Amino acid sequence: MSFIDTVKNAVNPSTIDSFKANIGKHGGLAPQNRFAVIMTPPQASLLNFDLQGIVASLLTKTFDPMSIINDPRDVALLCESCSLPGRQITTVDHTDFRQTTKRPNGYFNEDITFVFHLTNDYYMKKVFDKWSGMIIDQESYKLNYKANYVSDVIIQQLDQNNVPIYGVKLKNAFPTTIQTIELNNASSDTTQRLSVTMAYDDFEPEGA
C-alpha cells in the first residue's frame, strides 16, 4: 500500500465512524478522573478521639460537630490520585537445542502510591501516622502481628455517572512509605498533599 493510500485510509470518514461506533458499543471511553477508593484502616473508629485536634479547632473557631464522626467516605473524597495495580510475570532463561527462550516462573505486583489532599486538621496524615505506628512500635521497636495492621483496600474505576465499571481489591494492604511534606514560604498558592505507598499480598478483581 502506498503512502497516499495509507493517509486516505487514516482520514476515511467510514473509518472514523467505525471507531466511534466501536467506542459507543463499549459504553464510551473510561475517564481518568472518575474513581473511588474504599479504605478502612485497622481498628478504625467511627468516633474521632483526637482531643488535641478538637481543642485546636475550638480555639481557632473552626470546630465542626461533624468532625467528631470519622466518615469512611472522607478517604475517597480526599484521595487526589492513585493507580490500578500492575502485575509483572517473572521469567527464567531456558536453553533448548541452542535456542534460549523465556519460561515463566512466577509474578510480582507493583506497590501502589496514593496522593491525598491535606486539610487543616491534617486528617489523612494522622490516619497514616496511627496506621504505621501499629506496624512497628516506635519505642520498643517490636513488630506487631500481621493480622493487626493489614486491611483490604478497594480501588474502583467509575463511569461518567459515578457507577463502578471495574475494580480491584488489594488484599492485606499496609503503608510502607509516608512521604515527607514540604513547607515553603514561596508556595503561597498551593495546598499540601500527602503521598503514601502501600504494599499488599495480592490483588483480585472486585465487582461493582
mmCIF file with all atom_site columns, C-alpha atoms in Angstrom:
data_model
loop_
_atom_site.group_PDB
_atom_site.id
_atom_site.type_symbol
_atom_site.label_atom_id
_atom_site.label_alt_id
_atom_site.label_comp_id
_atom_site.label_asym_id
_atom_site.label_entity_id
_atom_site.label_seq_id
_atom_site.pdbx_PDB_ins_code
_atom_site.Cartn_x
_atom_site.Cartn_y
_atom_site.Cartn_z
_atom_site.occupancy
_atom_site.B_iso_or_equiv
_atom_site.pdbx_formal_charge
_atom_site.auth_seq_id
_atom_site.auth_comp_id
_atom_site.auth_asym_id
_atom_site.auth_atom_id
_atom_site.pdbx_PDB_model_num
ATOM 1   C CA . MET A 1 1   ? 0.000   0.000   0.000  1.00 0.00 ? 1   MET A CA 1
ATOM 2   C CA . SER A 1 2   ? 1.382   3.413   -0.972 1.00 0.00 ? 2   SER A CA 1
ATOM 3   C CA . PHE A 1 3   ? 1.847   6.311   1.415  1.00 0.00 ? 3   PHE A CA 1
ATOM 4   C CA . ILE A 1 4   ? -1.041  8.220   -0.199 1.00 0.00 ? 4   ILE A CA 1
ATOM 5   C CA . ASP A 1 5   ? -3.365  5.245   0.243  1.00 0.00 ? 5   ASP A CA 1
ATOM 6   C CA . THR A 1 6   ? -2.323  4.971   3.888  1.00 0.00 ? 6   THR A CA 1
ATOM 7   C CA . VAL A 1 7   ? -3.166  8.636   4.503  1.00 0.00 ? 7   VAL A CA 1
ATOM 8   C CA . LYS A 1 8   ? -6.526  8.261   2.746  1.00 0.00 ? 8   LYS A CA 1
ATOM 9   C CA . ASN A 1 9   ? -7.291  5.241   4.886  1.00 0.00 ? 9   ASN A CA 1
ATOM 10  C CA . ALA A 1 10  ? -6.442  7.146   8.067  1.00 0.00 ? 10  ALA A CA 1
ATOM 11  C CA . VAL A 1 11  ? -8.787  10.067  7.309  1.00 0.00 ? 11  VAL A CA 1
ATOM 12  C CA . ASN A 1 12  ? -11.540 7.987   5.749  1.00 0.00 ? 12  ASN A CA 1
ATOM 13  C CA . PRO A 1 13  ? -14.836 9.067   7.390  1.00 0.00 ? 13  PRO A CA 1
ATOM 14  C CA . SER A 1 14  ? -16.045 5.498   7.406  1.00 0.00 ? 14  SER A CA 1
ATOM 15  C CA . THR A 1 15  ? -13.017 4.547   9.493  1.00 0.00 ? 15  THR A CA 1
ATOM 16  C CA . ILE A 1 16  ? -13.756 7.354   11.959 1.00 0.00 ? 16  ILE A CA 1
ATOM 17  C CA . ASP A 1 17  ? -17.409 6.372   12.119 1.00 0.00 ? 17  ASP A CA 1
ATOM 18  C CA . SER A 1 18  ? -16.425 2.767   12.751 1.00 0.00 ? 18  SER A CA 1
ATOM 19  C CA . PHE A 1 19  ? -14.119 3.899   15.550 1.00 0.00 ? 19  PHE A CA 1
ATOM 20  C CA . LYS A 1 20  ? -16.885 5.999   17.128 1.00 0.00 ? 20  LYS A CA 1
ATOM 21  C CA . ALA A 1 21  ? -19.357 3.137   16.798 1.00 0.00 ? 21  ALA A CA 1
ATOM 22  C CA . ASN A 1 22  ? -16.885 0.771   18.440 1.00 0.00 ? 22  ASN A CA 1
ATOM 23  C CA . ILE A 1 23  ? -16.358 3.176   21.341 1.00 0.00 ? 23  ILE A CA 1
ATOM 24  C CA . GLY A 1 24  ? -20.108 3.584   21.723 1.00 0.00 ? 24  GLY A CA 1
ATOM 25  C CA . LYS A 1 25  ? -20.656 -0.169  21.675 1.00 0.00 ? 25  LYS A CA 1
ATOM 26  C CA . HIS A 1 26  ? -18.402 -0.482  24.729 1.00 0.00 ? 26  HIS A CA 1
ATOM 27  C CA . GLY A 1 27  ? -20.087 2.333   26.649 1.00 0.00 ? 27  GLY A CA 1
ATOM 28  C CA . GLY A 1 28  ? -17.645 5.151   25.791 1.00 0.00 ? 28  GLY A CA 1
ATOM 29  C CA . LEU A 1 29  ? -14.117 5.886   26.924 1.00 0.00 ? 29  LEU A CA 1
ATOM 30  C CA . ALA A 1 30  ? -13.237 5.491   30.599 1.00 0.00 ? 30  ALA A CA 1
ATOM 31  C CA . PRO A 1 31  ? -12.497 8.884   32.227 1.00 0.00 ? 31  PRO A CA 1
ATOM 32  C CA . GLN A 1 32  ? -9.230  9.086   34.164 1.00 0.00 ? 32  GLN A CA 1
ATOM 33  C CA . ASN A 1 33  ? -10.640 11.403  36.826 1.00 0.00 ? 33  ASN A CA 1
ATOM 34  C CA . ARG A 1 34  ? -13.534 9.182   37.888 1.00 0.00 ? 34  ARG A CA 1
ATOM 35  C CA . PHE A 1 35  ? -12.501 6.744   40.595 1.00 0.00 ? 35  PHE A CA 1
ATOM 36  C CA . ALA A 1 36  ? -13.203 5.749   44.168 1.00 0.00 ? 36  ALA A CA 1
ATOM 37  C CA . VAL A 1 37  ? -11.017 4.431   46.977 1.00 0.00 ? 37  VAL A CA 1
ATOM 38  C CA . ILE A 1 38  ? -12.557 2.385   49.779 1.00 0.00 ? 38  ILE A CA 1
ATOM 39  C CA . MET A 1 39  ? -10.066 2.151   52.618 1.00 0.00 ? 39  MET A CA 1
ATOM 40  C CA . THR A 1 40  ? -10.675 1.380   56.284 1.00 0.00 ? 40  THR A CA 1
ATOM 41  C CA . PRO A 1 41  ? -7.523  1.367   58.430 1.00 0.00 ? 41  PRO A CA 1
ATOM 42  C CA . PRO A 1 42  ? -7.264  -1.390  61.047 1.00 0.00 ? 42  PRO A CA 1
ATOM 43  C CA . GLN A 1 43  ? -9.072  -0.702  64.308 1.00 0.00 ? 43  GLN A CA 1
ATOM 44  C CA . ALA A 1 44  ? -10.604 2.418   62.770 1.00 0.00 ? 44  ALA A CA 1
ATOM 45  C CA . SER A 1 45  ? -13.232 4.033   64.978 1.00 0.00 ? 45  SER A CA 1
ATOM 46  C CA . LEU A 1 46  ? -16.397 5.819   63.911 1.00 0.00 ? 46  LEU A CA 1
ATOM 47  C CA . LEU A 1 47  ? -15.621 8.466   66.524 1.00 0.00 ? 47  LEU A CA 1
ATOM 48  C CA . ASN A 1 48  ? -12.770 10.946  66.375 1.00 0.00 ? 48  ASN A CA 1
ATOM 49  C CA . PHE A 1 49  ? -10.720 10.725  69.572 1.00 0.00 ? 49  PHE A CA 1
ATOM 50  C CA . ASP A 1 50  ? -8.139  13.342  68.508 1.00 0.00 ? 50  ASP A CA 1
ATOM 51  C CA . LEU A 1 51  ? -8.618  15.616  71.528 1.00 0.00 ? 51  LEU A CA 1
ATOM 52  C CA . GLN A 1 52  ? -5.734  17.920  70.577 1.00 0.00 ? 52  GLN A CA 1
ATOM 53  C CA . GLY A 1 53  ? -7.248  18.484  67.143 1.00 0.00 ? 53  GLY A CA 1
ATOM 54  C CA . ILE A 1 54  ? -10.680 19.191  68.620 1.00 0.00 ? 54  ILE A CA 1
ATOM 55  C CA . VAL A 1 55  ? -9.267  21.687  71.134 1.00 0.00 ? 55  VAL A CA 1
ATOM 56  C CA . ALA A 1 56  ? -7.235  23.395  68.391 1.00 0.00 ? 56  ALA A CA 1
ATOM 57  C CA . SER A 1 57  ? -10.326 23.760  66.192 1.00 0.00 ? 57  SER A CA 1
ATOM 58  C CA . LEU A 1 58  ? -12.262 25.192  69.138 1.00 0.00 ? 58  LEU A CA 1
ATOM 59  C CA . LEU A 1 59  ? -9.534  27.766  69.778 1.00 0.00 ? 59  LEU A CA 1
ATOM 60  C CA . THR A 1 60  ? -9.419  28.775  66.112 1.00 0.00 ? 60  THR A CA 1
ATOM 61  C CA . LYS A 1 61  ? -13.246 28.787  65.900 1.00 0.00 ? 61  LYS A CA 1
ATOM 62  C CA . THR A 1 62  ? -13.197 26.260  63.063 1.00 0.00 ? 62  THR A CA 1
ATOM 63  C CA . PHE A 1 63  ? -14.811 23.429  65.010 1.00 0.00 ? 63  PHE A CA 1
ATOM 64  C CA . ASP A 1 64  ? -17.415 21.438  63.117 1.00 0.00 ? 64  ASP A CA 1
ATOM 65  C CA . PRO A 1 65  ? -19.526 18.965  65.157 1.00 0.00 ? 65  PRO A CA 1
ATOM 66  C CA . MET A 1 66  ? -19.457 16.593  62.178 1.00 0.00 ? 66  MET A CA 1
ATOM 67  C CA . SER A 1 67  ? -15.678 16.276  62.589 1.00 0.00 ? 67  SER A CA 1
ATOM 68  C CA . ILE A 1 68  ? -16.315 14.090  65.641 1.00 0.00 ? 68  ILE A CA 1
ATOM 69  C CA . ILE A 1 69  ? -17.567 11.354  63.288 1.00 0.00 ? 69  ILE A CA 1
ATOM 70  C CA . ASN A 1 70  ? -14.992 9.600   61.088 1.00 0.00 ? 70  ASN A CA 1
ATOM 71  C CA . ASP A 1 71  ? -16.835 9.160   57.805 1.00 0.00 ? 71  ASP A CA 1
ATOM 72  C CA . PRO A 1 72  ? -15.234 6.410   55.632 1.00 0.00 ? 72  PRO A CA 1
ATOM 73  C CA . ARG A 1 73  ? -16.160 8.491   52.574 1.00 0.00 ? 73  ARG A CA 1
ATOM 74  C CA . ASP A 1 74  ? -13.657 11.155  53.651 1.00 0.00 ? 74  ASP A CA 1
ATOM 75  C CA . VAL A 1 75  ? -10.784 8.988   52.406 1.00 0.00 ? 75  VAL A CA 1
ATOM 76  C CA . ALA A 1 76  ? -12.370 8.664   48.954 1.00 0.00 ? 76  ALA A CA 1
ATOM 77  C CA . LEU A 1 77  ? -13.074 12.392  48.723 1.00 0.00 ? 77  LEU A CA 1
ATOM 78  C CA . LEU A 1 78  ? -9.571  13.405  49.831 1.00 0.00 ? 78  LEU A CA 1
ATOM 79  C CA . CYS A 1 79  ? -7.749  10.982  47.510 1.00 0.00 ? 79  CYS A CA 1
ATOM 80  C CA . GLU A 1 80  ? -6.426  13.049  44.605 1.00 0.00 ? 80  GLU A CA 1
ATOM 81  C CA . SER A 1 81  ? -4.801  10.220  42.647 1.00 0.00 ? 81  SER A CA 1
ATOM 82  C CA . CYS A 1 82  ? -3.845  6.567   42.736 1.00 0.00 ? 82  CYS A CA 1
ATOM 83  C CA . SER A 1 83  ? -3.497  3.755   40.215 1.00 0.00 ? 83  SER A CA 1
ATOM 84  C CA . LEU A 1 84  ? -4.875  0.346   39.470 1.00 0.00 ? 84  LEU A CA 1
ATOM 85  C CA . PRO A 1 85  ? -2.168  -2.235  40.226 1.00 0.00 ? 85  PRO A CA 1
ATOM 86  C CA . GLY A 1 86  ? 0.045   -3.750  37.574 1.00 0.00 ? 86  GLY A CA 1
ATOM 87  C CA . ARG A 1 87  ? 1.469   -7.248  37.514 1.00 0.00 ? 87  ARG A CA 1
ATOM 88  C CA . GLN A 1 88  ? 4.721   -8.481  36.002 1.00 0.00 ? 88  GLN A CA 1
ATOM 89  C CA . ILE A 1 89  ? 5.385   -12.092 35.073 1.00 0.00 ? 89  ILE A CA 1
ATOM 90  C CA . THR A 1 90  ? 8.881   -13.154 36.117 1.00 0.00 ? 90  THR A CA 1
ATOM 91  C CA . THR A 1 91  ? 10.813  -15.463 33.808 1.00 0.00 ? 91  THR A CA 1
ATOM 92  C CA . VAL A 1 92  ? 13.984  -17.532 33.668 1.00 0.00 ? 92  VAL A CA 1
ATOM 93  C CA . ASP A 1 93  ? 16.093  -18.260 30.604 1.00 0.00 ? 93  ASP A CA 1
ATOM 94  C CA . HIS A 1 94  ? 15.785  -21.799 29.306 1.00 0.00 ? 94  HIS A CA 1
ATOM 95  C CA . THR A 1 95  ? 18.150  -23.177 26.677 1.00 0.00 ? 95  THR A CA 1
ATOM 96  C CA . ASP A 1 96  ? 16.947  -25.994 24.448 1.00 0.00 ? 96  ASP A CA 1
ATOM 97  C CA . PHE A 1 97  ? 18.839  -27.060 21.312 1.00 0.00 ? 97  PHE A CA 1
ATOM 98  C CA . ARG A 1 98  ? 20.957  -23.900 21.310 1.00 0.00 ? 98  ARG A CA 1
ATOM 99  C CA . GLN A 1 99  ? 17.899  -21.647 21.443 1.00 0.00 ? 99  GLN A CA 1
ATOM 100 C CA . THR A 1 100 ? 17.252  -19.614 24.558 1.00 0.00 ? 100 THR A CA 1
ATOM 101 C CA . THR A 1 101 ? 13.663  -18.880 25.478 1.00 0.00 ? 101 THR A CA 1
ATOM 102 C CA . LYS A 1 102 ? 11.986  -17.357 28.494 1.00 0.00 ? 102 LYS A CA 1
ATOM 103 C CA . ARG A 1 103 ? 9.908   -19.533 30.802 1.00 0.00 ? 103 ARG A CA 1
ATOM 104 C CA . PRO A 1 104 ? 7.541   -18.019 33.364 1.00 0.00 ? 104 PRO A CA 1
ATOM 105 C CA . ASN A 1 105 ? 8.230   -18.939 36.971 1.00 0.00 ? 105 ASN A CA 1
ATOM 106 C CA . GLY A 1 106 ? 6.088   -16.519 38.957 1.00 0.00 ? 106 GLY A CA 1
ATOM 107 C CA . TYR A 1 107 ? 4.876   -12.945 39.203 1.00 0.00 ? 107 TYR A CA 1
ATOM 108 C CA . PHE A 1 108 ? 5.090   -9.892  41.407 1.00 0.00 ? 108 PHE A CA 1
ATOM 109 C CA . ASN A 1 109 ? 2.778   -6.939  41.930 1.00 0.00 ? 109 ASN A CA 1
ATOM 110 C CA . GLU A 1 110 ? 3.704   -3.276  41.921 1.00 0.00 ? 110 GLU A CA 1
ATOM 111 C CA . ASP A 1 111 ? 3.226   -1.183  45.050 1.00 0.00 ? 111 ASP A CA 1
ATOM 112 C CA . ILE A 1 112 ? 0.528   1.482   44.817 1.00 0.00 ? 112 ILE A CA 1
ATOM 113 C CA . THR A 1 113 ? 1.059   5.159   45.657 1.00 0.00 ? 113 THR A CA 1
ATOM 114 C CA . PHE A 1 114 ? -1.893  7.233   46.859 1.00 0.00 ? 114 PHE A CA 1
ATOM 115 C CA . VAL A 1 115 ? -1.881  11.048  46.932 1.00 0.00 ? 115 VAL A CA 1
ATOM 116 C CA . PHE A 1 116 ? -4.242  12.723  49.404 1.00 0.00 ? 116 PHE A CA 1
ATOM 117 C CA . HIS A 1 117 ? -5.264  16.338  49.936 1.00 0.00 ? 117 HIS A CA 1
ATOM 118 C CA . LEU A 1 118 ? -4.319  17.561  53.401 1.00 0.00 ? 118 LEU A CA 1
ATOM 119 C CA . THR A 1 119 ? -6.935  19.509  55.322 1.00 0.00 ? 119 THR A CA 1
ATOM 120 C CA . ASN A 1 120 ? -6.160  21.972  58.112 1.00 0.00 ? 120 ASN A CA 1
ATOM 121 C CA . ASP A 1 121 ? -6.614  19.265  60.726 1.00 0.00 ? 121 ASP A CA 1
ATOM 122 C CA . TYR A 1 122 ? -4.094  17.035  58.877 1.00 0.00 ? 122 TYR A CA 1
ATOM 123 C CA . TYR A 1 123 ? -6.701  14.282  58.931 1.00 0.00 ? 123 TYR A CA 1
ATOM 124 C CA . MET A 1 124 ? -5.051  11.915  56.433 1.00 0.00 ? 124 MET A CA 1
ATOM 125 C CA . LYS A 1 125 ? -1.584  12.444  57.934 1.00 0.00 ? 125 LYS A CA 1
ATOM 126 C CA . LYS A 1 126 ? -2.877  11.418  61.360 1.00 0.00 ? 126 LYS A CA 1
ATOM 127 C CA . VAL A 1 127 ? -4.649  8.394   59.858 1.00 0.00 ? 127 VAL A CA 1
ATOM 128 C CA . PHE A 1 128 ? -1.446  7.041   58.342 1.00 0.00 ? 128 PHE A CA 1
ATOM 129 C CA . ASP A 1 129 ? 0.735   8.027   61.290 1.00 0.00 ? 129 ASP A CA 1
ATOM 130 C CA . LYS A 1 130 ? -1.511  5.917   63.503 1.00 0.00 ? 130 LYS A CA 1
ATOM 131 C CA . TRP A 1 131 ? -1.554  3.101   60.943 1.00 0.00 ? 131 TRP A CA 1
ATOM 132 C CA . SER A 1 132 ? 2.229   2.997   60.589 1.00 0.00 ? 132 SER A CA 1
ATOM 133 C CA . GLY A 1 133 ? 2.559   3.080   64.371 1.00 0.00 ? 133 GLY A CA 1
ATOM 134 C CA . MET A 1 134 ? 0.546   -0.137  64.521 1.00 0.00 ? 134 MET A CA 1
ATOM 135 C CA . ILE A 1 135 ? 3.110   -1.944  62.344 1.00 0.00 ? 135 ILE A CA 1
ATOM 136 C CA . ILE A 1 136 ? 6.241   -1.311  64.381 1.00 0.00 ? 136 ILE A CA 1
ATOM 137 C CA . ASP A 1 137 ? 6.195   0.114   67.887 1.00 0.00 ? 137 ASP A CA 1
ATOM 138 C CA . GLN A 1 138 ? 8.435   3.185   67.867 1.00 0.00 ? 138 GLN A CA 1
ATOM 139 C CA . GLU A 1 139 ? 9.521   2.735   71.462 1.00 0.00 ? 139 GLU A CA 1
ATOM 140 C CA . SER A 1 140 ? 10.104  -0.998  71.756 1.00 0.00 ? 140 SER A CA 1
ATOM 141 C CA . TYR A 1 141 ? 10.786  -1.492  68.021 1.00 0.00 ? 141 TYR A CA 1
ATOM 142 C CA . LYS A 1 142 ? 8.705   -4.669  68.143 1.00 0.00 ? 142 LYS A CA 1
ATOM 143 C CA . LEU A 1 143 ? 6.833   -5.829  65.069 1.00 0.00 ? 143 LEU A CA 1
ATOM 144 C CA . ASN A 1 144 ? 3.105   -6.329  65.501 1.00 0.00 ? 144 ASN A CA 1
ATOM 145 C CA . TYR A 1 145 ? 1.220   -9.385  64.269 1.00 0.00 ? 145 TYR A CA 1
ATOM 146 C CA . LYS A 1 146 ? 0.352   -9.014  60.600 1.00 0.00 ? 146 LYS A CA 1
ATOM 147 C CA . ALA A 1 147 ? -3.369  -9.556  61.156 1.00 0.00 ? 147 ALA A CA 1
ATOM 148 C CA . ASN A 1 148 ? -3.402  -6.451  63.364 1.00 0.00 ? 148 ASN A CA 1
ATOM 149 C CA . TYR A 1 149 ? -2.052  -3.977  60.798 1.00 0.00 ? 149 TYR A CA 1
ATOM 150 C CA . VAL A 1 150 ? -3.324  -5.073  57.372 1.00 0.00 ? 150 VAL A CA 1
ATOM 151 C CA . SER A 1 151 ? -6.586  -4.130  55.708 1.00 0.00 ? 151 SER A CA 1
ATOM 152 C CA . ASP A 1 152 ? -8.175  -4.699  52.306 1.00 0.00 ? 152 ASP A CA 1
ATOM 153 C CA . VAL A 1 153 ? -8.321  -1.661  50.007 1.00 0.00 ? 153 VAL A CA 1
ATOM 154 C CA . ILE A 1 154 ? -10.704 -1.398  47.059 1.00 0.00 ? 154 ILE A CA 1
ATOM 155 C CA . ILE A 1 155 ? -9.971  0.830   44.055 1.00 0.00 ? 155 ILE A CA 1
ATOM 156 C CA . GLN A 1 156 ? -12.797 1.382   41.571 1.00 0.00 ? 156 GLN A CA 1
ATOM 157 C CA . GLN A 1 157 ? -12.935 2.943   38.130 1.00 0.00 ? 157 GLN A CA 1
ATOM 158 C CA . LEU A 1 158 ? -16.170 4.911   37.719 1.00 0.00 ? 158 LEU A CA 1
ATOM 159 C CA . ASP A 1 159 ? -18.034 5.976   34.609 1.00 0.00 ? 159 ASP A CA 1
ATOM 160 C CA . GLN A 1 160 ? -19.407 9.460   33.873 1.00 0.00 ? 160 GLN A CA 1
ATOM 161 C CA . ASN A 1 161 ? -22.345 8.744   36.183 1.00 0.00 ? 161 ASN A CA 1
ATOM 162 C CA . ASN A 1 162 ? -20.044 7.620   39.021 1.00 0.00 ? 162 ASN A CA 1
ATOM 163 C CA . VAL A 1 163 ? -21.126 3.998   38.618 1.00 0.00 ? 163 VAL A CA 1
ATOM 164 C CA . PRO A 1 164 ? -18.322 1.443   39.232 1.00 0.00 ? 164 PRO A CA 1
ATOM 165 C CA . ILE A 1 165 ? -17.338 -0.308  35.999 1.00 0.00 ? 165 ILE A CA 1
ATOM 166 C CA . TYR A 1 166 ? -14.173 -2.048  37.186 1.00 0.00 ? 166 TYR A CA 1
ATOM 167 C CA . GLY A 1 167 ? -12.436 -2.546  40.474 1.00 0.00 ? 167 GLY A CA 1
ATOM 168 C CA . VAL A 1 168 ? -9.693  -4.400  42.288 1.00 0.00 ? 168 VAL A CA 1
ATOM 169 C CA . LYS A 1 169 ? -9.198  -5.400  45.903 1.00 0.00 ? 169 LYS A CA 1
ATOM 170 C CA . LEU A 1 170 ? -5.721  -5.070  47.398 1.00 0.00 ? 170 LEU A CA 1
ATOM 171 C CA . LYS A 1 171 ? -5.571  -7.935  49.863 1.00 0.00 ? 171 LYS A CA 1
ATOM 172 C CA . ASN A 1 172 ? -3.840  -7.348  53.216 1.00 0.00 ? 172 ASN A CA 1
ATOM 173 C CA . ALA A 1 173 ? -2.562  -3.881  52.337 1.00 0.00 ? 173 ALA A CA 1
ATOM 174 C CA . PHE A 1 174 ? -0.472  -1.682  54.641 1.00 0.00 ? 174 PHE A CA 1
ATOM 175 C CA . PRO A 1 175 ? 1.558   1.529   54.252 1.00 0.00 ? 175 PRO A CA 1
ATOM 176 C CA . THR A 1 176 ? 5.280   1.137   53.657 1.00 0.00 ? 176 THR A CA 1
ATOM 177 C CA . THR A 1 177 ? 6.279   4.733   52.869 1.00 0.00 ? 177 THR A CA 1
ATOM 178 C CA . ILE A 1 178 ? 4.788   8.001   54.084 1.00 0.00 ? 178 ILE A CA 1
ATOM 179 C CA . GLN A 1 179 ? 6.461   10.724  52.071 1.00 0.00 ? 179 GLN A CA 1
ATOM 180 C CA . THR A 1 180 ? 7.780   13.928  53.586 1.00 0.00 ? 180 THR A CA 1
ATOM 181 C CA . ILE A 1 181 ? 5.620   17.059  53.429 1.00 0.00 ? 181 ILE A CA 1
ATOM 182 C CA . GLU A 1 182 ? 7.364   20.130  52.080 1.00 0.00 ? 182 GLU A CA 1
ATOM 183 C CA . LEU A 1 183 ? 6.902   23.524  53.726 1.00 0.00 ? 183 LEU A CA 1
ATOM 184 C CA . ASN A 1 184 ? 7.876   26.504  51.599 1.00 0.00 ? 184 ASN A CA 1
ATOM 185 C CA . ASN A 1 185 ? 7.344   30.248  52.053 1.00 0.00 ? 185 ASN A CA 1
ATOM 186 C CA . ALA A 1 186 ? 7.407   30.739  48.280 1.00 0.00 ? 186 ALA A CA 1
ATOM 187 C CA . SER A 1 187 ? 4.455   28.419  47.720 1.00 0.00 ? 187 SER A CA 1
ATOM 188 C CA . SER A 1 188 ? 1.597   30.744  48.610 1.00 0.00 ? 188 SER A CA 1
ATOM 189 C CA . ASP A 1 189 ? -0.937  29.461  46.070 1.00 0.00 ? 189 ASP A CA 1
ATOM 190 C CA . THR A 1 190 ? -0.551  25.718  46.582 1.00 0.00 ? 190 THR A CA 1
ATOM 191 C CA . THR A 1 191 ? -2.091  23.336  49.083 1.00 0.00 ? 191 THR A CA 1
ATOM 192 C CA . GLN A 1 192 ? -0.499  20.447  50.916 1.00 0.00 ? 192 GLN A CA 1
ATOM 193 C CA . ARG A 1 193 ? -0.636  16.862  49.719 1.00 0.00 ? 193 ARG A CA 1
ATOM 194 C CA . LEU A 1 194 ? 0.435   13.591  51.265 1.00 0.00 ? 194 LEU A CA 1
ATOM 195 C CA . SER A 1 195 ? 1.866   10.683  49.257 1.00 0.00 ? 195 SER A CA 1
ATOM 196 C CA . VAL A 1 196 ? 1.603   7.200   50.733 1.00 0.00 ? 196 VAL A CA 1
ATOM 197 C CA . THR A 1 197 ? 2.932   3.995   49.158 1.00 0.00 ? 197 THR A CA 1
ATOM 198 C CA . MET A 1 198 ? 1.212   0.768   50.124 1.00 0.00 ? 198 MET A CA 1
ATOM 199 C CA . ALA A 1 199 ? 2.242   -2.869  49.741 1.00 0.00 ? 199 ALA A CA 1
ATOM 200 C CA . TYR A 1 200 ? -0.142  -5.818  49.675 1.00 0.00 ? 200 TYR A CA 1
ATOM 201 C CA . ASP A 1 201 ? -0.149  -9.591  49.341 1.00 0.00 ? 201 ASP A CA 1
ATOM 202 C CA . ASP A 1 202 ? -2.067  -9.818  46.080 1.00 0.00 ? 202 ASP A CA 1
ATOM 203 C CA . PHE A 1 203 ? -4.975  -8.261  44.238 1.00 0.00 ? 203 PHE A CA 1
ATOM 204 C CA . GLU A 1 204 ? -8.118  -9.639  42.685 1.00 0.00 ? 204 GLU A CA 1
ATOM 205 C CA . PRO A 1 205 ? -10.920 -8.182  40.513 1.00 0.00 ? 205 PRO A CA 1
ATOM 206 C CA . GLU A 1 206 ? -13.691 -6.642  42.551 1.00 0.00 ? 206 GLU A CA 1
ATOM 207 C CA . GLY A 1 207 ? -17.161 -6.341  41.038 1.00 0.00 ? 207 GLY A CA 1
ATOM 208 C CA . ALA A 1 208 ? -19.362 -3.279  41.179 1.00 0.00 ? 208 ALA A CA 1
#
